[in-house]
PDB file of C-alpha atoms and ligand atoms in Angstrom:
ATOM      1  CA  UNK A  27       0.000   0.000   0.000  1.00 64.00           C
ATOM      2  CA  UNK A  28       1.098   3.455  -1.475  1.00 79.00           C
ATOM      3  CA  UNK A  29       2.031   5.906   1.761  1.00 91.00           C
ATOM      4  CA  UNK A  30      -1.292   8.454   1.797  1.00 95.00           C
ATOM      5  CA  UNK A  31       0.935  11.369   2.022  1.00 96.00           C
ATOM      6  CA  UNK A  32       2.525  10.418  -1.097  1.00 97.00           C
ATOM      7  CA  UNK A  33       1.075  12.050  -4.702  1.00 97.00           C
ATOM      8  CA  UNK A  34       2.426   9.409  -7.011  1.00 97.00           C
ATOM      9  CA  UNK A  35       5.343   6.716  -7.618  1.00 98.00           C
ATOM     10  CA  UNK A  36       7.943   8.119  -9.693  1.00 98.00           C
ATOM     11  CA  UNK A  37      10.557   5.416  -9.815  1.00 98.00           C
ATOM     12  CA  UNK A  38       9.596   1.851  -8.438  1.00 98.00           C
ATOM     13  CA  UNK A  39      12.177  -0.262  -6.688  1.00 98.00           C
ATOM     14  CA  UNK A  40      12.593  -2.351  -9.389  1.00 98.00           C
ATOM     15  CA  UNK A  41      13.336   0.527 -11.839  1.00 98.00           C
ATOM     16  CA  UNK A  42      15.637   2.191  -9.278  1.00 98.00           C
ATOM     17  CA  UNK A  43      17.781  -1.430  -8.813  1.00 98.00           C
ATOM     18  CA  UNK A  44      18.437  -1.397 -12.723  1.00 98.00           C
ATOM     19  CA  UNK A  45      19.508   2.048 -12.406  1.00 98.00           C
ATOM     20  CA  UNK A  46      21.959   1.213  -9.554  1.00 98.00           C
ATOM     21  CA  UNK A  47      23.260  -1.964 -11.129  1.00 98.00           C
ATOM     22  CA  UNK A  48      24.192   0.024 -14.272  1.00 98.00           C
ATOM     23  CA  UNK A  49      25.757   3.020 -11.796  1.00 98.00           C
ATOM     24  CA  UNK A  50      27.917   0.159 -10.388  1.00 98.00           C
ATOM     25  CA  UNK A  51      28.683  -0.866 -14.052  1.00 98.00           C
ATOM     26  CA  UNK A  52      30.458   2.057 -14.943  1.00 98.00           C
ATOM     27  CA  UNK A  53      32.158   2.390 -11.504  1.00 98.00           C
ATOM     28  CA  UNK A  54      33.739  -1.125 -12.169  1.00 98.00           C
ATOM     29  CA  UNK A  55      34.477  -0.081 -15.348  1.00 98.00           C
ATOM     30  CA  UNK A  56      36.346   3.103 -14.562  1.00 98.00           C
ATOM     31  CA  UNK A  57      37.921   2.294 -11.662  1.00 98.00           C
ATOM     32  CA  UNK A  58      39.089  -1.109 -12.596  1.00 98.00           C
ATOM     33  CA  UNK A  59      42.648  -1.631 -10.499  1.00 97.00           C
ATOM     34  CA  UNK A  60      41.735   0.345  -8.021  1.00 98.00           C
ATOM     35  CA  UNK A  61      40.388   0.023  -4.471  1.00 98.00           C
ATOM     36  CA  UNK A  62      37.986   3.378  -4.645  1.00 98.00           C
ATOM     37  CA  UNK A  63      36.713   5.080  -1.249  1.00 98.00           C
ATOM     38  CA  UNK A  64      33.096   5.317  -1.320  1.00 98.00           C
ATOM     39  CA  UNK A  65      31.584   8.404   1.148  1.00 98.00           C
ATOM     40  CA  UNK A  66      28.122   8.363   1.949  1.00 98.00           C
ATOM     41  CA  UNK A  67      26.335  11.522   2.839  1.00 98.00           C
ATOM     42  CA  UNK A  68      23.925  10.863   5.508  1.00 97.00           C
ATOM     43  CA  UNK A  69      21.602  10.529   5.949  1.00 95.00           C
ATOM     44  CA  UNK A  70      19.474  10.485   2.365  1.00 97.00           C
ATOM     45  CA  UNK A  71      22.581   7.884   0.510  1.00 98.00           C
ATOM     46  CA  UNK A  72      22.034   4.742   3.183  1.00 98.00           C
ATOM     47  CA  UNK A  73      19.997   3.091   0.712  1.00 98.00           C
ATOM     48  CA  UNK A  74      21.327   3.873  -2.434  1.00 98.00           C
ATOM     49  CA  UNK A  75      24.891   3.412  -1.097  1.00 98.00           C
ATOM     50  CA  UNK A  76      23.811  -0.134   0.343  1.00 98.00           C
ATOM     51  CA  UNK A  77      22.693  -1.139  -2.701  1.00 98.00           C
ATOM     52  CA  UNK A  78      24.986   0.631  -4.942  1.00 98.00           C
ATOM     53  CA  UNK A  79      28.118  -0.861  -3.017  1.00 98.00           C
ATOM     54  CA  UNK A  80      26.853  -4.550  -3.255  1.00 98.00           C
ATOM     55  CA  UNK A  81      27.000  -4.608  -7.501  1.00 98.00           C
ATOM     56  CA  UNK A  82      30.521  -2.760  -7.149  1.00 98.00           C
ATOM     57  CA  UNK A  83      32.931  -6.216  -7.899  1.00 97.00           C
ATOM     58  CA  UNK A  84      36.659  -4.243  -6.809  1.00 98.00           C
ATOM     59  CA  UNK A  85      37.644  -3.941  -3.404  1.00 98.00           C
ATOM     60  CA  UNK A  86      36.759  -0.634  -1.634  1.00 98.00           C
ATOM     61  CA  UNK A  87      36.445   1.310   1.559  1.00 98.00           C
ATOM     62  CA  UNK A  88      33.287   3.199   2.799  1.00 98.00           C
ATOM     63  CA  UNK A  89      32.841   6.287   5.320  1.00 98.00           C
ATOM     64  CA  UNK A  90      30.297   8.447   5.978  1.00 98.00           C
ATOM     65  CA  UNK A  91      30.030  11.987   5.953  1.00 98.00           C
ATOM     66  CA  UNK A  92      27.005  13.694   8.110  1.00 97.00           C
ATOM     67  CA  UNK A  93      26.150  17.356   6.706  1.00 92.00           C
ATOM     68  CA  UNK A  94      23.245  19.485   7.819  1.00 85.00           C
ATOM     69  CA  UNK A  95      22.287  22.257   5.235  1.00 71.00           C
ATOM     70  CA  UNK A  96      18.884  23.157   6.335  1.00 59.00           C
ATOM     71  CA  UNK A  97      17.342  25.977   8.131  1.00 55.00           C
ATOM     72  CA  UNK A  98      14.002  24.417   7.341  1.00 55.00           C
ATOM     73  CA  UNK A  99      12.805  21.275   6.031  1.00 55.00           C
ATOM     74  CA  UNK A 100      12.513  21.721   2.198  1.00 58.00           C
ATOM     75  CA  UNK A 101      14.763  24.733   1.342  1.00 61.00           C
ATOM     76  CA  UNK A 102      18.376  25.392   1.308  1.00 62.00           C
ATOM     77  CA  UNK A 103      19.862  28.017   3.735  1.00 63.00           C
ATOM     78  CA  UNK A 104      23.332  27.839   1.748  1.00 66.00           C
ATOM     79  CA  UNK A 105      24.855  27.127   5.249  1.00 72.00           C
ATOM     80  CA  UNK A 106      26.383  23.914   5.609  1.00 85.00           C
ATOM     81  CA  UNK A 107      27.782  22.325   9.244  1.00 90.00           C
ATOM     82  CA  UNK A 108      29.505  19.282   9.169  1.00 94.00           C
ATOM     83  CA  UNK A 109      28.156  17.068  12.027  1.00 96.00           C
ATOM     84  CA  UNK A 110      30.512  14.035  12.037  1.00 97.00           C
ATOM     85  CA  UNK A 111      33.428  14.196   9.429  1.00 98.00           C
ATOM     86  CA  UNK A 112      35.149  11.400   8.079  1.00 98.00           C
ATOM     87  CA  UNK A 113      36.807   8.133   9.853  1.00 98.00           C
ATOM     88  CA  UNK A 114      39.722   8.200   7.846  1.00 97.00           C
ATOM     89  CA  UNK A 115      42.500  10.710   6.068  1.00 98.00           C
ATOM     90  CA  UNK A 116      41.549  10.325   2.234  1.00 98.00           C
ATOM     91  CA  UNK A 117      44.936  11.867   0.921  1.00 98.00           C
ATOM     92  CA  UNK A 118      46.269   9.949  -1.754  1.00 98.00           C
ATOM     93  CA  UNK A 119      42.679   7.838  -2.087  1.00 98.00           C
ATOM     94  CA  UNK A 120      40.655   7.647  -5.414  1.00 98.00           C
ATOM     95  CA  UNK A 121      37.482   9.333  -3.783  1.00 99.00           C
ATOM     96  CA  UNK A 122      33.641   8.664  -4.779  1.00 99.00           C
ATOM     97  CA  UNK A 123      31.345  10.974  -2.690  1.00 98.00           C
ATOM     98  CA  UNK A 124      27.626   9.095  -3.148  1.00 98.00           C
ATOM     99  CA  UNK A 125      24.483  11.334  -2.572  1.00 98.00           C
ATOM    100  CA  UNK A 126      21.129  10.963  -2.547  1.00 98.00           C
ATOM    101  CA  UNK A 127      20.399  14.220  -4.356  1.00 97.00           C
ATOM    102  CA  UNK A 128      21.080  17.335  -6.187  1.00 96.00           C
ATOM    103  CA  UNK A 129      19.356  20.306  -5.906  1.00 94.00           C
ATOM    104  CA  UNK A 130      20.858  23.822  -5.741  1.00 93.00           C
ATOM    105  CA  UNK A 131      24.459  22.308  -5.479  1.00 94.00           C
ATOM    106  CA  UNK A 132      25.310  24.492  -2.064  1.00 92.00           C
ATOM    107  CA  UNK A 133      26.189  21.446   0.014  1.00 93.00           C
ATOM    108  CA  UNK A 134      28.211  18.621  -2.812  1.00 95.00           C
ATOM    109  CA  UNK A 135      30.003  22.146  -3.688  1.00 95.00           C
ATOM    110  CA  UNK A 136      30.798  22.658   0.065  1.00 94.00           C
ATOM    111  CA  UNK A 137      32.467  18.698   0.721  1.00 96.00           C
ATOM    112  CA  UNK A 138      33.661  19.106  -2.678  1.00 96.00           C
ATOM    113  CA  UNK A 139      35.723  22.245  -1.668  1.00 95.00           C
ATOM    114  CA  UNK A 140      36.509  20.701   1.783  1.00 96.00           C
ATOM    115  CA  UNK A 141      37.262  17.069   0.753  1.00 98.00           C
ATOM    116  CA  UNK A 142      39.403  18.881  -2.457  1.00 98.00           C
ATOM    117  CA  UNK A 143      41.554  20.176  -0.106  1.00 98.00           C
ATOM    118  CA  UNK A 144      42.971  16.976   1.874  1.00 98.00           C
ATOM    119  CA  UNK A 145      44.347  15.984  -1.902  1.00 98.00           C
ATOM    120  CA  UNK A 146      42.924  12.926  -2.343  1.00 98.00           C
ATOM    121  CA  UNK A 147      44.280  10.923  -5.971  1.00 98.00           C
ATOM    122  CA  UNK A 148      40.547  11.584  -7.219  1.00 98.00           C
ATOM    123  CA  UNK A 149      37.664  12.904  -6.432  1.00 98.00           C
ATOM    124  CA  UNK A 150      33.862  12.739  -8.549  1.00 98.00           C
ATOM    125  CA  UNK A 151      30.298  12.427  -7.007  1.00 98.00           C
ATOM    126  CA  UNK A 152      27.689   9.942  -7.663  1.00 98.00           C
ATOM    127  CA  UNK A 153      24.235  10.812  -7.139  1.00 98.00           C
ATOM    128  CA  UNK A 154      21.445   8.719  -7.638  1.00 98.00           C
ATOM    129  CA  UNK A 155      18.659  12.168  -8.434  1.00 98.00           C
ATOM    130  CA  UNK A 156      19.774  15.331  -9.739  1.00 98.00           C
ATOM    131  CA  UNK A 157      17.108  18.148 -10.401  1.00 96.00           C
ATOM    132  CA  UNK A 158      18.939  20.494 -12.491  1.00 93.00           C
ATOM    133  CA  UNK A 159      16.656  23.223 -12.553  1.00 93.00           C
ATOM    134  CA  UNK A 160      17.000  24.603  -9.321  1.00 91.00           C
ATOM    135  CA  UNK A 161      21.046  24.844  -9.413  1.00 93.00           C
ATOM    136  CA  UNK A 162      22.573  27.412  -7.620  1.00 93.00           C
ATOM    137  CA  UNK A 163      26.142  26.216  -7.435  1.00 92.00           C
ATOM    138  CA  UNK A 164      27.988  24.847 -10.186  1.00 92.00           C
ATOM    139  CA  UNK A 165      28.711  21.105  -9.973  1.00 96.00           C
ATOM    140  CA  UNK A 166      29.529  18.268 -11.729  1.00 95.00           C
ATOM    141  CA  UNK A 167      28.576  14.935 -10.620  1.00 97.00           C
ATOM    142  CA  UNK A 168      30.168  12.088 -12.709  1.00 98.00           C
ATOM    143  CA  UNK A 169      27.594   9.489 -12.230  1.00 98.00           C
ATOM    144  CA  UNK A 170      23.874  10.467 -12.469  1.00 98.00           C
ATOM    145  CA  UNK A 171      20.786   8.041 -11.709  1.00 98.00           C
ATOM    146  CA  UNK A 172      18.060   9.959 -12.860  1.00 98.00           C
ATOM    147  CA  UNK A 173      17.167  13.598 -13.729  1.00 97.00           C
ATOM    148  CA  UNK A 174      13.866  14.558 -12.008  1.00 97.00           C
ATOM    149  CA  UNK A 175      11.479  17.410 -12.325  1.00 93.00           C
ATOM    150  CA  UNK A 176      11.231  20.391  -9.487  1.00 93.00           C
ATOM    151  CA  UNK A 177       8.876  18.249  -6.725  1.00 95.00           C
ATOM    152  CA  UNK A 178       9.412  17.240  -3.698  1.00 96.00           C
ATOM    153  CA  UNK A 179      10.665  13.697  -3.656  1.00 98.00           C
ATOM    154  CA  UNK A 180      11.043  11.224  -0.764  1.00 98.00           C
ATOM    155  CA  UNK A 181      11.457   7.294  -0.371  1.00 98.00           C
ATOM    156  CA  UNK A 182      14.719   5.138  -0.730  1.00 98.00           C
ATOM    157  CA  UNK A 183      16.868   7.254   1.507  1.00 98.00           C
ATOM    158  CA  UNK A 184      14.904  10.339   1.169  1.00 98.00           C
ATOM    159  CA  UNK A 185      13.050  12.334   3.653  1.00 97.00           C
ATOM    160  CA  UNK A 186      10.692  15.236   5.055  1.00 96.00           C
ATOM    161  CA  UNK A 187      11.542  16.217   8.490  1.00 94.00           C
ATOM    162  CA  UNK A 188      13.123  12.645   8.986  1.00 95.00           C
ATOM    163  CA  UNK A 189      10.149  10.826   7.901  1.00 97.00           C
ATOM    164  CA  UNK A 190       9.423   8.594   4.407  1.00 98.00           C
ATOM    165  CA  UNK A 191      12.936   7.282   3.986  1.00 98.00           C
ATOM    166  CA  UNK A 192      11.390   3.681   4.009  1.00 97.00           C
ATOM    167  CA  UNK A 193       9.114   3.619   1.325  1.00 98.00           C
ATOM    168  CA  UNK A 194      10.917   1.457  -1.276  1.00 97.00           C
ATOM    169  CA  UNK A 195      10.492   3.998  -4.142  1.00 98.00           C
ATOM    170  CA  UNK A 196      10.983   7.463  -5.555  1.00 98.00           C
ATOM    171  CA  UNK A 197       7.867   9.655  -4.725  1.00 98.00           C
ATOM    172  CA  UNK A 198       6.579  13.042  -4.857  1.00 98.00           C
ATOM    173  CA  UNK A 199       5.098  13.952  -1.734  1.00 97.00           C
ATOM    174  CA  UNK A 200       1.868  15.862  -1.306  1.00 96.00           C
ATOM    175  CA  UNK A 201       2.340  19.416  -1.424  1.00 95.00           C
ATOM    176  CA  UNK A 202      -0.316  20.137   1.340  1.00 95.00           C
ATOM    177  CA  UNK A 203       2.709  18.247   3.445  1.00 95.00           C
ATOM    178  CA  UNK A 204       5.454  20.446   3.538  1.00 92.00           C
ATOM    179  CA  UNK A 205       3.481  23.769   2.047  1.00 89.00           C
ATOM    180  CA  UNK A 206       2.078  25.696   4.711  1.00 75.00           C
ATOM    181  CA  UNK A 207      -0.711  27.523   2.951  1.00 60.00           C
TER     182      UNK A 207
HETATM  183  P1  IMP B 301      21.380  21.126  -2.120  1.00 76.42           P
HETATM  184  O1  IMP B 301      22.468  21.659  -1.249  1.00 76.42           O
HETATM  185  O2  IMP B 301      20.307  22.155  -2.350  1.00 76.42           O
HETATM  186  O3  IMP B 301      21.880  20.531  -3.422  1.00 76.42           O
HETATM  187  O4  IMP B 301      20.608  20.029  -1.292  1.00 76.42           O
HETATM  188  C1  IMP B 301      20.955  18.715  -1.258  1.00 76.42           C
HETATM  189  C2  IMP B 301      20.292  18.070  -0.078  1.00 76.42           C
HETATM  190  O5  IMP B 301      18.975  18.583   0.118  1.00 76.42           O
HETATM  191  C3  IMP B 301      20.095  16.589  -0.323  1.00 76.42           C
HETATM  192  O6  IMP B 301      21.161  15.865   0.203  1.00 76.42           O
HETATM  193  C4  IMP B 301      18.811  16.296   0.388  1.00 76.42           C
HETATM  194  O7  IMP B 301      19.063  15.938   1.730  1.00 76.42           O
HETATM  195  C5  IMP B 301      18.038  17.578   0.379  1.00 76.42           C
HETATM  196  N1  IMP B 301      16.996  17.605  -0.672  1.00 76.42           N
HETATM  197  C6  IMP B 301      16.972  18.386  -1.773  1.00 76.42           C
HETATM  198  N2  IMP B 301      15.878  18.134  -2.522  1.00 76.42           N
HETATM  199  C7  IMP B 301      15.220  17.147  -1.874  1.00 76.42           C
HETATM  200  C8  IMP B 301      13.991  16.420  -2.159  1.00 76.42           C
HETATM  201  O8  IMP B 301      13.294  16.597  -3.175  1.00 76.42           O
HETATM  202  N3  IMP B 301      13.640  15.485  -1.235  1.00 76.42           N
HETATM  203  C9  IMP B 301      14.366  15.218  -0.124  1.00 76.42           C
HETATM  204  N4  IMP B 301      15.513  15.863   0.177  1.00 76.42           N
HETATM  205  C10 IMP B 301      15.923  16.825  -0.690  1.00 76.42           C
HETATM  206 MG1   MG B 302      17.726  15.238   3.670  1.00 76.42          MG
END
């Protein structure tokens, strides 16, 4: 049964596991012979990185990154704080930061700036949604899942004031939810 906050399915599970395998596909490829860090940003990546990491065949790391950006629930302040950093020093490491998504840019081109600077062998993001419209900052993200349109989209990693990130797909969420009228 479909959530009753939730306006419609955009990507199913199934949809979203082809997606991932193909992700991992061209990680494998490009990184073949070497042992790639993967950073999740929490919380939103859990679930993609899970299952992203799992069709990856090379040997690799993972770490987590936690990053609040928010004044409010569904806009960007452009203020990012860094609430737990990194296990490990990533100098010298080929460096793949996985995100759940991309919106205005402010906080990949905030770790992208602060992870830059501990001069790691490479660095590129993977994101599994990217919703180019509303881009504020300019960044590139390597690997891509799916483009999606300006809505409000939770499920598979992605919330609303915490809630929704176990609903096994992509949806838009009700605007009456997070618009106060
Ligand atoms: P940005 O700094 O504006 O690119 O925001 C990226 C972060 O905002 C993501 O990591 C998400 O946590 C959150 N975010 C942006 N759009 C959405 C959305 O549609 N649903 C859920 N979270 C979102
Ligand atoms: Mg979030």
């Amino acid at each position: 049964m479909i959530h009753p906050d939730i306006e419609r399915i955009l990507f199913d599970g199934q949809t979203i596991q082809r997606r991932v395998e193909s992700l991992a596909a061209e990680i494998e490829r490009d990184y073949g012979g070497k042992a790639p860090l993967f950073v999740g940003i929490l919380k939103g990546s859990f679930i993609f990185l899970a299952d992203l990491v799992r069709c990856v065949e090379l040997p690799c790391d993972i770490d987590f990154l936690a990053v609040s950006s928010y004044g409010k629930e569904s806009e960007t302040t452009g203020t990012v704080r860094v609430l737990k950093d990194l296990d490990s020093g990533i100098a010298g490491r080929d460096v793949i930061i996985v995100e759940d998504i991309l919106d205005s840019g402010m906080t990949l081109s905030y770790i992208m700036n602060m992870l830059q600077n501990r001069q790691p062998a490479s660095l590129s993001i993977c994101t599994l949604l990217d919703k180019p419209s509303r881009r504020k900052a300019p960044v590139f993200a390597r690997y891509v899942g799916f483009q999606t349109p300006d809505e409000f989209l939770v499920g598979y990693g992605l919330d609303y004031s915490d809630r929704y990130r176990n609903i096994p797909s992509i949806c838009v969420l009700k605007r009456e939810i997070y618009e106060t009228v």
